[in-house]
Structure formats: C-alpha cells, structure tokens
Coordinates of C-alpha atoms (C1' of nucleotides) in Angstrom, one line a residue:
Chain A
M1 CA 7.3 27.5 18.7
T2 CA 8.9 27.9 15.3
D3 CA 9.5 31.6 14.5
T4 CA 9.1 31.8 10.8
T5 CA 10.5 35.4 10.6
Q6 CA 14.0 34.1 11.7
P7 CA 16.5 32.0 9.7
I8 CA 17.1 28.6 11.2
P9 CA 20.0 28.9 13.7
Q10 CA 23.2 27.4 12.4
D11 CA 23.9 24.2 14.3
D12 CA 26.8 23.2 12.1
N13 CA 29.2 20.7 13.3
Q14 CA 32.4 19.7 11.5
I15 CA 30.6 17.4 9.0
I16 CA 28.1 20.0 8.0
T17 CA 30.8 22.7 7.7
E18 CA 32.7 20.4 5.3
R19 CA 29.7 19.6 3.3
R20 CA 28.9 23.3 3.0
A21 CA 32.4 23.9 1.6
K22 CA 31.8 21.1 -0.9
L23 CA 28.6 22.8 -1.9
A24 CA 30.3 26.1 -2.3
Q25 CA 32.8 24.5 -4.7
L26 CA 29.9 23.0 -6.7
R27 CA 28.3 26.5 -7.0
E28 CA 31.7 27.8 -8.3
S29 CA 32.0 25.1 -10.9
G30 CA 28.5 25.3 -12.4
V31 CA 24.9 24.5 -11.5
A32 CA 25.0 23.1 -8.0
F33 CA 21.4 21.7 -8.1
P34 CA 20.9 20.6 -11.7
N35 CA 17.4 19.5 -12.7
D36 CA 18.1 18.3 -16.3
F37 CA 18.8 14.6 -15.4
E38 CA 16.3 12.3 -17.1
R39 CA 15.4 9.4 -14.8
R40 CA 14.3 6.6 -17.0
D41 CA 14.5 3.5 -14.8
Y42 CA 13.5 2.5 -11.3
A43 CA 15.3 0.2 -8.9
A44 CA 12.3 -2.1 -8.4
R45 CA 11.5 -2.3 -12.1
I46 CA 15.2 -3.0 -13.0
H47 CA 15.4 -5.8 -10.4
A48 CA 12.0 -7.2 -11.6
A49 CA 13.0 -7.2 -15.2
H50 CA 16.6 -8.2 -15.1
G51 CA 17.3 -9.6 -11.6
E52 CA 17.0 -13.2 -12.8
K53 CA 19.3 -12.9 -15.7
T54 CA 22.7 -14.4 -15.6
K55 CA 26.0 -12.7 -16.1
E56 CA 26.2 -14.2 -19.6
D57 CA 22.6 -13.0 -20.5
L58 CA 23.6 -9.5 -19.6
E59 CA 26.8 -9.7 -21.6
A60 CA 25.1 -11.1 -24.6
A61 CA 22.3 -8.5 -24.6
P62 CA 23.5 -5.4 -22.8
V63 CA 20.8 -3.4 -21.0
E64 CA 21.5 0.4 -20.5
V65 CA 19.7 2.0 -17.6
Q66 CA 19.5 5.6 -16.4
F67 CA 18.8 5.6 -12.7
A68 CA 18.9 8.1 -9.8
G69 CA 18.7 7.8 -6.1
R70 CA 20.1 8.8 -2.7
M71 CA 23.5 7.3 -1.9
M72 CA 23.1 5.1 1.1
L73 CA 26.4 3.1 1.1
K74 CA 29.8 3.8 -0.6
R75 CA 32.8 1.6 -0.9
V76 CA 35.9 3.1 -2.4
M77 CA 38.8 0.9 -3.5
G78 CA 41.3 3.3 -5.1
K79 CA 40.7 3.1 -8.8
A80 CA 37.2 1.7 -8.5
S81 CA 34.1 2.1 -6.2
F82 CA 30.7 0.7 -5.5
A83 CA 27.8 2.7 -4.2
T84 CA 24.3 1.7 -3.2
L85 CA 21.6 4.2 -4.5
Q86 CA 18.1 4.1 -3.0
D87 CA 15.0 5.3 -4.9
M88 CA 11.3 5.2 -3.9
G89 CA 11.0 1.5 -4.5
G90 CA 14.3 -0.1 -3.7
R91 CA 18.1 0.0 -4.0
L92 CA 20.5 -0.6 -6.8
Q93 CA 24.3 -0.8 -6.7
I94 CA 26.4 1.2 -9.1
Y95 CA 30.1 0.5 -10.0
V96 CA 32.2 3.5 -10.8
A97 CA 35.8 3.0 -12.1
N98 CA 38.6 5.1 -13.5
D99 CA 38.8 3.0 -16.7
I100 CA 35.1 3.6 -17.5
T101 CA 34.2 7.1 -16.4
G102 CA 37.8 8.5 -16.5
E103 CA 39.8 9.4 -13.4
A104 CA 38.4 12.9 -12.9
T105 CA 34.9 11.8 -12.6
H106 CA 35.8 9.0 -10.2
E107 CA 37.9 11.3 -8.1
A108 CA 34.9 13.7 -7.8
F109 CA 32.6 10.8 -6.9
K110 CA 34.9 9.8 -4.1
H111 CA 34.2 13.1 -2.4
W112 CA 30.4 12.8 -2.7
D113 CA 28.7 12.0 0.6
L114 CA 26.2 9.6 1.9
G115 CA 22.8 11.2 1.5
D116 CA 23.7 12.9 -1.8
F117 CA 21.4 12.3 -4.8
I118 CA 23.2 10.8 -7.7
G119 CA 22.2 10.1 -11.3
A120 CA 23.9 7.3 -13.0
T121 CA 23.9 6.0 -16.6
G122 CA 25.4 2.6 -17.5
V123 CA 25.0 -1.0 -18.4
L124 CA 23.7 -3.7 -16.1
F125 CA 26.0 -6.5 -15.0
K126 CA 26.3 -9.1 -12.3
T127 CA 29.1 -9.0 -9.7
K128 CA 31.1 -12.0 -8.5
T129 CA 28.5 -12.6 -5.9
G130 CA 25.7 -12.3 -8.3
E131 CA 24.4 -8.8 -7.4
L132 CA 22.7 -6.9 -10.2
S133 CA 24.7 -3.7 -10.6
V134 CA 25.1 -0.8 -13.0
R135 CA 28.6 -0.3 -14.6
A136 CA 28.4 3.5 -14.7
T137 CA 29.5 5.3 -17.8
S138 CA 28.5 8.5 -16.3
V139 CA 27.6 9.7 -12.7
R140 CA 26.3 13.1 -11.7
L141 CA 25.7 14.7 -8.4
L142 CA 22.1 16.0 -8.6
S143 CA 21.5 17.3 -5.1
K144 CA 24.0 17.8 -2.2
S145 CA 23.0 16.6 1.3
L146 CA 24.5 18.8 4.0
R147 CA 23.5 16.9 7.0
P148 CA 24.8 13.4 7.8
L149 CA 22.2 10.6 7.7
P150 CA 21.6 8.3 10.7
E151 CA 24.1 5.5 11.1
K152 CA 24.0 3.3 8.1
F153 CA 23.5 -0.1 9.9
H154 CA 21.4 0.7 12.9
G155 CA 19.4 3.5 11.3
L156 CA 17.4 5.8 13.4
S157 CA 16.1 4.3 16.6
D158 CA 15.2 7.2 18.7
Q159 CA 11.4 7.2 18.8
E160 CA 11.0 10.9 19.3
Q161 CA 13.3 11.7 16.3
K162 CA 11.4 9.2 14.2
Y163 CA 8.2 11.1 14.8
R164 CA 9.6 14.6 14.7
Q165 CA 11.7 14.0 11.6
R166 CA 9.7 11.4 9.8
Y167 CA 11.7 12.0 6.6
L168 CA 14.8 10.4 8.4
D169 CA 12.7 7.5 9.5
L170 CA 11.5 7.0 5.9
I171 CA 15.0 7.3 4.4
T172 CA 16.6 4.8 6.8
N173 CA 13.9 2.4 7.9
E174 CA 12.2 0.1 5.4
D175 CA 9.6 -0.9 7.9
A176 CA 8.4 2.7 8.2
R177 CA 8.1 2.9 4.4
R178 CA 6.2 -0.4 4.4
V179 CA 3.7 0.8 7.0
F180 CA 2.8 3.9 5.0
A181 CA 2.7 2.1 1.7
T182 CA 0.3 -0.4 3.3
R183 CA -1.8 2.5 4.7
S184 CA -2.1 3.9 1.2
K185 CA -3.1 0.5 -0.1
I186 CA -5.7 0.1 2.6
V187 CA -7.4 3.5 1.9
Q188 CA -7.2 2.7 -1.8
T189 CA -8.9 -0.7 -1.3
I190 CA -11.7 0.8 0.9
R191 CA -12.3 3.5 -1.7
N192 CA -12.5 1.0 -4.5
F193 CA -14.8 -1.2 -2.4
M194 CA -17.2 1.6 -1.7
T195 CA -17.3 3.0 -5.2
G196 CA -17.6 -0.6 -6.4
H197 CA -20.8 -0.8 -4.4
D198 CA -22.2 2.3 -6.0
F199 CA -21.3 4.7 -3.1
L200 CA -20.6 8.3 -4.0
E201 CA -17.5 9.8 -2.4
V202 CA -18.2 13.3 -1.0
E203 CA -16.4 16.0 1.0
T204 CA -18.3 17.8 3.6
P205 CA -17.1 20.8 5.8
M206 CA -14.1 20.5 8.0
M207 CA -15.2 23.8 9.7
H208 CA -18.5 23.6 11.5
P209 CA -20.5 26.5 13.0
I210 CA -22.1 23.8 15.3
P211 CA -19.9 20.8 16.2
G212 CA -21.9 17.6 16.0
G213 CA -22.1 13.9 15.2
A214 CA -20.1 12.7 18.1
A215 CA -19.5 13.2 21.8
A216 CA -16.2 15.0 22.0
K217 CA -14.5 18.3 22.7
P218 CA -13.9 20.3 19.5
F219 CA -11.1 22.6 18.5
T220 CA -12.2 26.2 18.0
T221 CA -11.1 28.7 15.4
H222 CA -12.3 32.0 14.1
H223 CA -13.3 33.3 10.8
N224 CA -12.3 36.9 10.5
A225 CA -14.5 38.1 7.6
L226 CA -17.6 36.6 9.1
D227 CA -16.3 37.4 12.6
M228 CA -17.6 34.1 13.9
E229 CA -16.4 31.2 15.9
L230 CA -16.0 27.9 14.0
F231 CA -15.2 24.4 15.1
L232 CA -13.0 21.9 13.5
R233 CA -15.3 18.9 12.8
I234 CA -15.5 16.1 15.3
A235 CA -17.5 14.0 12.8
P236 CA -19.0 14.4 9.4
E237 CA -22.2 12.5 10.3
L238 CA -24.8 15.2 10.3
Y239 CA -23.7 16.6 6.9
L240 CA -23.6 13.1 5.3
K241 CA -27.2 12.5 6.5
R242 CA -28.2 15.8 5.1
L243 CA -26.9 14.5 1.8
V244 CA -29.1 11.3 2.1
V245 CA -32.0 13.7 2.7
G246 CA -30.8 15.4 -0.6
G247 CA -31.2 12.1 -2.4
F248 CA -27.6 10.8 -2.4
E249 CA -28.7 7.5 -1.0
K250 CA -25.2 5.9 -0.8
V251 CA -22.5 8.3 0.3
F252 CA -19.1 8.0 2.0
E253 CA -16.3 10.2 3.1
I254 CA -12.7 9.4 4.1
N255 CA -11.3 12.4 5.9
R256 CA -10.0 13.8 9.0
N257 CA -11.8 14.4 12.3
F258 CA -10.4 16.6 15.1
R259 CA -11.0 16.0 18.8
N260 CA -9.5 18.1 21.5
E261 CA -8.3 15.3 23.7
G262 CA -5.0 14.0 25.2
L263 CA -2.4 12.1 23.3
S264 CA -1.8 8.4 23.7
T265 CA -0.9 5.3 21.7
R266 CA -4.5 5.2 20.6
H267 CA -5.3 8.9 20.3
N268 CA -4.1 11.6 18.0
P269 CA -6.0 14.9 17.9
E270 CA -6.5 14.5 14.2
F271 CA -7.3 11.1 12.9
T272 CA -9.0 9.6 9.8
M273 CA -12.4 8.1 9.6
M274 CA -14.4 6.6 6.9
E275 CA -18.1 7.2 7.3
F276 CA -20.7 5.8 5.0
Y277 CA -24.5 5.9 4.8
E278 CA -27.0 3.9 2.8
A279 CA -30.7 4.4 2.5
Y280 CA -33.1 1.5 3.1
R281 CA -30.6 -0.4 5.2
D282 CA -30.4 -1.2 9.0
Y283 CA -27.6 -1.9 11.4
R284 CA -27.8 -5.6 10.8
Y285 CA -27.0 -5.1 7.1
L286 CA -24.2 -2.7 8.1
M287 CA -22.5 -5.3 10.2
D288 CA -22.5 -7.8 7.3
F289 CA -21.2 -5.1 5.0
T290 CA -18.5 -4.0 7.5
E291 CA -17.3 -7.5 7.9
T292 CA -17.0 -8.0 4.2
L293 CA -15.2 -4.7 3.8
L294 CA -12.7 -5.5 6.5
R295 CA -12.1 -9.0 5.2
E296 CA -11.4 -7.7 1.7
T297 CA -9.2 -4.9 2.9
A298 CA -7.1 -7.3 5.0
R299 CA -6.7 -9.6 2.1
A300 CA -5.7 -6.7 -0.3
A301 CA -3.4 -5.1 2.2
T302 CA -1.7 -8.2 3.8
G303 CA -2.6 -11.0 1.5
S304 CA -4.5 -12.9 4.2
E305 CA -7.7 -12.8 6.3
Q306 CA -5.7 -13.9 9.3
V307 CA -3.5 -11.1 10.5
N308 CA -0.7 -11.2 13.1
Y309 CA -1.1 -8.5 15.7
N310 CA 1.3 -8.3 18.7
G311 CA 2.0 -12.0 18.6
Q312 CA -1.7 -13.0 18.2
I313 CA -3.5 -14.2 15.1
I314 CA -6.7 -12.1 14.5
D315 CA -9.0 -14.0 12.3
L316 CA -11.1 -11.7 10.1
G317 CA -12.2 -14.7 7.9
Q318 CA -14.6 -16.2 10.5
P319 CA -18.0 -14.6 11.1
F320 CA -17.6 -11.9 13.7
D321 CA -19.1 -12.6 17.2
R322 CA -22.3 -10.5 17.9
L323 CA -23.1 -10.0 21.5
T324 CA -25.2 -7.6 23.5
I325 CA -23.4 -5.6 26.2
V326 CA -24.8 -7.9 29.0
D327 CA -24.0 -11.1 26.9
A328 CA -20.5 -9.9 26.3
V329 CA -19.8 -9.3 30.0
R330 CA -21.3 -12.7 30.8
K331 CA -19.2 -14.4 28.2
Y332 CA -16.0 -13.1 29.5
H333 CA -17.0 -12.8 33.2
P334 CA -19.4 -15.6 34.0
E335 CA -19.0 -14.7 37.7
F336 CA -21.4 -11.8 37.3
S337 CA -25.1 -12.9 37.1
V338 CA -27.7 -11.5 34.8
E339 CA -29.6 -10.3 37.9
Q340 CA -26.6 -8.3 39.1
L341 CA -26.0 -6.8 35.7
N342 CA -29.6 -5.7 35.5
D343 CA -29.5 -4.1 38.9
R344 CA -28.7 -0.5 38.8
A345 CA -27.9 -0.3 42.6
W346 CA -25.6 -3.3 42.4
L347 CA -23.6 -1.8 39.4
A348 CA -23.3 1.6 41.2
A349 CA -22.0 -0.2 44.3
W350 CA -19.5 -2.2 42.3
F351 CA -18.1 1.0 40.7
K352 CA -17.7 2.5 44.2
A353 CA -16.0 -0.6 45.5
N354 CA -13.6 -0.8 42.6
K355 CA -12.9 3.0 42.5
A356 CA -14.1 3.2 39.0
K357 CA -15.5 6.4 37.5
F358 CA -19.1 6.5 36.5
R359 CA -21.9 9.0 36.0
E360 CA -24.3 9.0 38.9
S361 CA -27.0 10.4 36.6
D362 CA -26.8 7.4 34.2
G363 CA -29.6 4.9 34.0
L364 CA -29.2 1.2 34.0
G365 CA -28.1 1.1 30.3
G366 CA -25.4 3.7 30.8
L367 CA -24.1 1.9 33.9
Q368 CA -24.0 -1.4 32.0
L369 CA -22.0 0.2 29.3
T370 CA -19.5 1.7 31.7
F371 CA -19.3 -1.8 33.4
F372 CA -18.6 -3.4 30.0
E373 CA -15.9 -0.8 29.3
E374 CA -14.3 -1.4 32.7
T375 CA -14.4 -5.2 32.7
T376 CA -14.7 -6.6 29.2
E377 CA -13.8 -4.2 26.3
T378 CA -10.0 -4.9 26.4
L379 CA -10.7 -8.7 26.3
L380 CA -12.4 -8.5 22.9
I381 CA -9.4 -9.6 20.9
Q382 CA -11.1 -11.4 18.0
P383 CA -13.6 -9.3 16.0
T384 CA -16.7 -8.8 18.1
F385 CA -19.8 -6.7 17.4
I386 CA -21.4 -5.3 20.6
I387 CA -25.0 -4.5 19.8
D388 CA -28.0 -2.7 21.3
Y389 CA -26.5 0.4 22.9
P390 CA -28.6 2.3 25.4
A391 CA -30.5 5.3 23.9
E392 CA -29.1 7.7 26.5
V393 CA -25.6 7.4 25.0
S394 CA -26.8 7.1 21.4
P395 CA -28.5 10.4 20.6
L396 CA -28.4 9.9 16.8
A397 CA -29.4 6.3 16.7
R398 CA -32.9 4.8 16.0
R399 CA -34.6 3.2 18.9
S400 CA -35.4 -0.4 19.0
D401 CA -39.1 -1.0 18.2
S402 CA -39.4 -3.6 21.0
Q403 CA -37.3 -1.9 23.6
P404 CA -37.3 1.9 23.3
D405 CA -34.5 2.4 25.8
I406 CA -32.0 0.7 23.5
T407 CA -30.9 1.6 20.0
E408 CA -30.2 -0.4 16.8
R409 CA -26.5 0.3 17.2
F410 CA -23.3 -1.6 17.2
E411 CA -19.6 -1.1 17.9
L412 CA -16.9 -3.4 16.5
F413 CA -14.0 -4.3 18.8
I414 CA -10.8 -5.9 17.6
T415 CA -7.6 -6.3 19.8
G416 CA -9.6 -4.7 22.6
R417 CA -10.1 -1.5 20.7
E418 CA -13.1 0.1 19.1
L419 CA -12.7 0.0 15.4
A420 CA -16.2 0.9 14.1
N421 CA -19.4 2.3 15.2
G422 CA -22.7 2.1 13.3
F423 CA -26.4 2.2 13.6
S424 CA -29.8 2.5 12.1
E425 CA -30.1 6.3 11.8
L426 CA -32.7 8.2 13.8
N427 CA -34.9 9.6 11.1
D428 CA -37.8 10.7 13.3
P429 CA -37.3 14.5 13.5
E430 CA -39.4 15.0 16.6
D431 CA -37.5 12.2 18.5
Q432 CA -34.3 13.7 17.3
A433 CA -35.2 17.2 18.5
E434 CA -36.0 15.8 21.9
R435 CA -32.7 13.9 22.1
F436 CA -30.9 17.1 21.1
M437 CA -32.7 18.9 24.0
E438 CA -31.6 16.2 26.4
Q439 CA -28.0 16.7 25.2
V440 CA -28.3 20.4 25.7
R441 CA -29.5 19.8 29.3
N442 CA -26.5 17.5 29.8
K443 CA -24.2 20.2 28.5
E444 CA -25.7 22.8 30.8
A445 CA -25.2 20.3 33.7
G446 CA -21.5 20.3 32.9
D447 CA -21.0 17.5 30.3
E448 CA -18.4 19.1 28.0
E449 CA -18.8 16.3 25.4
A450 CA -22.6 16.6 25.1
M451 CA -24.0 17.7 21.8
H452 CA -25.4 21.0 20.6
Y453 CA -28.9 21.5 19.3
D454 CA -28.5 21.7 15.5
A455 CA -31.7 23.3 14.2
D456 CA -30.8 23.0 10.5
Y457 CA -30.3 19.3 10.9
I458 CA -33.7 19.0 12.5
R459 CA -35.1 21.0 9.6
A460 CA -33.4 18.6 7.2
L461 CA -35.0 15.7 8.9
E462 CA -38.3 17.3 8.7
Y463 CA -38.1 17.2 5.0
G464 CA -37.7 13.5 5.4
L465 CA -34.7 11.1 5.8
P466 CA -35.5 7.7 4.4
P467 CA -34.7 4.7 6.7
T468 CA -30.9 4.7 6.6
G469 CA -27.9 2.8 8.1
G470 CA -24.6 4.6 8.8
C471 CA -21.2 3.5 10.0
G472 CA -17.9 5.0 10.8
I473 CA -14.6 3.0 10.6
G474 CA -11.4 4.3 12.3
I475 CA -8.8 4.2 9.5
D476 CA -5.8 4.7 11.8
R477 CA -6.8 1.9 14.1
L478 CA -7.4 -0.4 11.1
V479 CA -4.0 0.5 9.7
M480 CA -2.5 -0.3 13.1
L481 CA -4.2 -3.8 13.0
L482 CA -3.1 -4.6 9.5
T483 CA 0.5 -3.4 9.9
D484 CA 1.0 -4.8 13.4
S485 CA 1.7 -1.3 14.8
Q486 CA 1.4 -0.8 18.6
S487 CA 1.0 3.0 18.5
I488 CA -1.2 5.3 16.4
R489 CA 1.9 7.4 16.0
D490 CA 3.5 4.6 13.9
V491 CA 0.7 4.9 11.3
I492 CA 0.4 8.7 11.2
L493 CA 3.2 10.3 9.2
F494 CA 3.4 13.4 11.3
P495 CA 1.8 12.7 14.7
Q496 CA 1.1 15.5 17.1
M497 CA 4.0 16.2 19.4
R498 CA 4.8 18.8 22.0
P499 CA 6.9 21.7 20.6
E500 CA 10.6 20.9 20.7
Chain B
rG1 C1' -2.4 13.9 36.7
rG2 C1' 0.6 9.3 38.9
rG3 C1' 4.5 5.5 38.2
rU4 C1' 8.7 3.2 35.6
rC5 C1' 12.6 3.9 32.0
rG6 C1' 15.4 7.0 29.0
rG7 C1' 18.1 11.9 26.9
rU8 C1' 26.4 11.3 26.6
rA9 C1' 30.0 13.2 19.3
rG10 C1' 26.0 13.9 13.2
rC11 C1' 24.1 8.5 14.3
rU12 C1' 24.2 3.6 17.4
rC13 C1' 25.8 3.1 22.2
rA14 C1' 29.6 2.3 26.6
rG15 C1' 31.1 5.2 30.8
rC16 C1' 32.5 0.9 37.6
rC17 C1' 32.3 3.1 44.2
rG18 C1' 32.4 11.0 42.4
rG19 C1' 38.8 12.1 40.1
rU20 C1' 38.0 16.2 34.8
rA21 C1' 34.5 11.6 28.5
rG22 C1' 35.2 6.7 25.1
rA23 C1' 34.1 2.9 21.0
rG24 C1' 31.9 1.7 16.3
rC25 C1' 29.8 4.2 12.2
rA26 C1' 30.0 8.9 9.6
rG27 C1' 34.0 12.8 8.4
rC28 C1' 39.1 14.1 7.0
rG29 C1' 44.2 12.1 5.0
rG30 C1' 46.6 7.6 3.0
rA31 C1' 46.6 2.2 0.7
rC32 C1' 43.5 -0.8 -2.4
rU33 C1' 39.9 -2.1 -10.0
rU34 C1' 34.1 -6.9 -8.2
rU35 C1' 32.8 -4.4 -2.9
rU36 C1' 28.3 -6.1 0.2
rA37 C1' 27.5 -2.7 7.3
rA38 C1' 34.0 -3.5 2.2
rU39 C1' 38.9 -3.9 4.6
rC40 C1' 43.7 -1.8 6.5
rC41 C1' 46.7 2.5 8.6
rG42 C1' 46.4 7.5 10.7
rU43 C1' 43.2 11.4 12.5
rU44 C1' 39.3 15.5 13.9
rU45 C1' 34.7 16.1 16.6
rG46 C1' 31.1 17.0 23.0
rU47 C1' 26.4 23.0 26.3
rC48 C1' 27.1 14.7 29.0
rG49 C1' 18.6 17.6 28.0
rC50 C1' 18.2 22.5 31.1
rG51 C1' 18.7 25.1 36.0
rG52 C1' 20.0 24.9 40.9
rG53 C1' 22.5 22.3 45.2
rU54 C1' 26.1 19.0 47.9
rU55 C1' 31.6 18.4 47.2
rC56 C1' 38.4 20.2 46.9
rG57 C1' 36.2 17.9 42.5
rA58 C1' 29.7 15.9 39.5
rC59 C1' 28.0 12.5 33.2
rC60 C1' 27.7 10.0 38.1
rC61 C1' 24.8 12.0 44.3
rC62 C1' 20.3 15.4 45.8
rC63 C1' 16.2 19.0 44.2
rG64 C1' 13.4 21.3 40.4
rC65 C1' 12.1 21.7 35.3
rC66 C1' 11.9 20.3 29.8
rC67 C1' 11.3 16.3 26.0
rG68 C1' 10.2 11.3 24.8
rA69 C1' 8.8 5.9 25.5
rC70 C1' 5.9 2.5 28.3
rC71 C1' 2.2 1.5 32.0
rC72 C1' -1.9 3.4 35.0
rA73 C1' -6.1 7.0 35.9

RNA sequence: GGGUCGGUAGCUCAGCCGGUAGAGCAGCGGACUUUUAAUCCGUUUGUCGCGGGUUCGACCCCCGCCCGACCCA
C-alpha cells in the first residue's frame, strides 16, 4: 500500500543522480520549470499543412513554427544536432546548430536528456532525405525529466509495467495511444448516436443504498454523516427506469459499474456500460437499434463494418443471427436432440457426467442456459443475438405473453463474449414484487448474487411505467472488439492490479 | 483455486553441465554542420523478485513466498 504520509523513497541510480545535478544547475541559473513558452503549432498539423511541400517551396515561402514536445531521439554531430520531439499528435524533427542558435545554446542543448520537454522556434525545411524539420532559431528546456525513458527502439514491453505505469506505455508505444484514442472516438460516436436519436443523457447515483439492476456482488462503503452502509452500483438500471416513470421516455447513461469479482482478461472490477431505455419499444426493436448502433460505431471508429479480431473477420455489416437458446445449441451442436435439450433430467445427468457446475434448484430453462454457456457461448464468433431467456434468471424482464416461463430478452454475443443484454422491461409492479421476493428467497438460500427487494422501485412502478425496452452495452468489450485487443486491461487506462 | 511460462543494469535481453554477471540502448568523456534506432573511440552502472536450504562455492539445483502473463475451474 502507498503510504501518503511518507516521501517516495529515493531509488536513484547513476542516471537519475546526474539528472538531478543538471536540474540543480538549472535552478541556480534561473527558472527551472518555465511556463511562459507559447506553443502555437502541433506536429500533426505541421505535417498536414506542410508535409507535401518541396524544399524549394519552403525556401521560397518560409514558414515559421513554434512547437514543443518531449525529446524522444537525439543525434549530436559536434557543431550541429538533430532531435525528434513528440507532442500529443505526432513527432517533428528539429535541427539545432552553432551557426543558427549560437554555440552556447547548442552546447546547453547537448546536455539535455531524452524525455526532457523542449520548446523550439524556427523555420521549416526539408532535409536531404526529405524529412520535414524545424531549423531552430531558439530552443528552450521547458521541463526536466529525471528518470530515463524505456529503451528508444524496443520501448516498454513488460506487460506489468505497461499497466502499472501507463504513462510510460503511452509515451513510448503508439499502439497504446491509438487504442485509447479509438476508445474516445467510440464513446463519442455512441453519445452522438444516442443524442441524435433524441435520447437524454443522464447521470444516476454511483452509491446505492440497495444494490440492484444486475446479479453481482457489490463493493460496500460507508457514509459517515448518515452512518449508513452504501454500495457501489452494480448497474444503473433501476434508476434509469425510475426516470422513465418520471417522463424521460428516452434516456441513456454511459458510466462505470462496479462488481466485486475476480480479475481476468475479460473482467475488471470497474468497467463502463452504456444503458439506454426507450418507452413504447420492445426487445425486438432494441435488437434492430443495437445492430445499427454497433454498425455505425464500427464504421466511425475503424472505417469499416468488417473488423479484424484476433485474425478473424467479424462482420458487423450483415444482419445479426437471432437464435433461441435451444436453437443456438442445436446449430453448433447438432448431436444434441431437441428432446434431450428439453429434458431436465438428461441435462442434469450431462452436467454430472461432464463435471460441469450447475444449480440443482434450477428449472429446465436455467439448465438449458447453463448448458448453452458450457457448450455454445464461446462458439458465437459472428454477432449473434440469443433470445427468449428463462424468467427465473431474468427478474427484471417482461414475460412472454405466450410462454410465461420465458422473457422477452436477448443477449448479444460477438467473439464468444457477451457484449449486450436487453429486454422488454417488466412494468407490472405486482409481478415485479413477486420476482423480488423470489430473489430474496434465493439470497437467503445462499445465492450471493441474488437481488434485494427494492421497495421504492416497486413504488415507482406502481405509479406506472409505460411499456419500455432497455439495453446495456459493455463499452470495454466493444472497445476490445474494435481495437483488436485481447485483454480488457489493454482498453482500460489504469486496470486494477495487486499492490506492488 | 490448479497448471504453464516469466521476474538479471534505467530499458531490451543473453548468461552452457554450479566456479563469483555480460551485450545493445540510455548515461558520462572525446571526434563529427543534413542525422534518421546516426556513426566512431573510450568508460561508469547490479539486493540476479524475496526468504530459506543443499554445496567448498548458487543467477543456475531444491523448498516456500511475492508479482505478472497465458490457459483452466
């Protein structure tokens, strides 16, 4: 654990010691960390605006730039030097020479280190090999770097260090920068899509007196003034539906959920979901809407509706498959018959024979779902909606009118992973109250993930919830898909880690 | 929780059958006015993840632990 009352222990090696001495000299000779440099130009814009110009163009019409960045490469050749500076959008080379800046400035520059922030003013030119560069008339050290950067060519490769010290990963690894830039683009696209469809973006509580909206173990915390236990939210669902009761007929929220579970390449204890609710819509409409949303997001983020994931092409352009649980099993495992899959005793025997975990108390629907998860889920590589989930595992979803044991619910699977979950919302307050009661019975029987009875939510439903459809989309998993990332840690800037 | 692999200089890595730790980059000094991971010459740097054990002697073999990656439950 980090002890914030103690200074960071000095782990100086020779390089750091030398850099500290350089910093001490800077302090003696003036302001060591000046903040009066005016950055006027960016690497990416400079390249875009002037990259195509010839040597002669740049000589005929000189372009002066004022640019700053972190020094990533340095090549000193006696009376002249080149350095590569990196800013938020790219890199730009500067040329520093005795006969332009004067010998004193160049001599000082030679002692600046990789990692230092440098501000440069000068005129653009092309080198012999045609690289756009800045012939610096002045260079300033803006911020001293005391610690050496990872090796300039290989960068940072240690996975653990990439996650623990993400800033180093971002400095040295363009792929890492690309992933998080794409993540931002994805979220922005979704937000625009939703507001473009007249949804209202809202923020609901992160701290819940009663955890609800999903089957998961919550984190607990304590409010001192109220002296009460609070739970970090596992889902915003029940609050968003209260808003639909309140008349916000189209709402969405993009925010964090917290679940007290283990860590894996697919699970981080805090993760981002987009949930949305629309009145007068059912789950079939939601599937169409979700398909369109994902298609447009893929196109905006990657430029294509066909995305490469782990060597496979995932086609988001084709209509997504829609299968019931039994149909999906049958499609990928024709060796199981409909009769077997509808035989509770046969399923239970199969689990025992295959040493698979299942809940003895589950009915046929629950066992079918477990069987699907065991045998078929990971085979759903191309986008597939699984529909008609059993009511016993869907306590917030509306029952099918023709088959009360199943609900109007779907989950979307891509690359074998659950990406979205949606349903026609249960708006019958008396049915909802009974379902909560059953959850409470399950909890008392030892199911830690079972839901609580939320009396205020029932009260809200009793005022009347219009027929409504709602859906949640896992943003982290979507970013994984669209950036070809194999671990959720690669798409979360600061993933949860054990303490060092 | 189980299995596999990994942790050696600031970084990337090598280190044979057990004989007292190396390279490249970075750093420092020198040469070099269009370099491109600049080049050339010289040179500094280690809790070999941690703790035990075996041994005359352990980075190396054995046991335990910590951290991570991947796979499985």
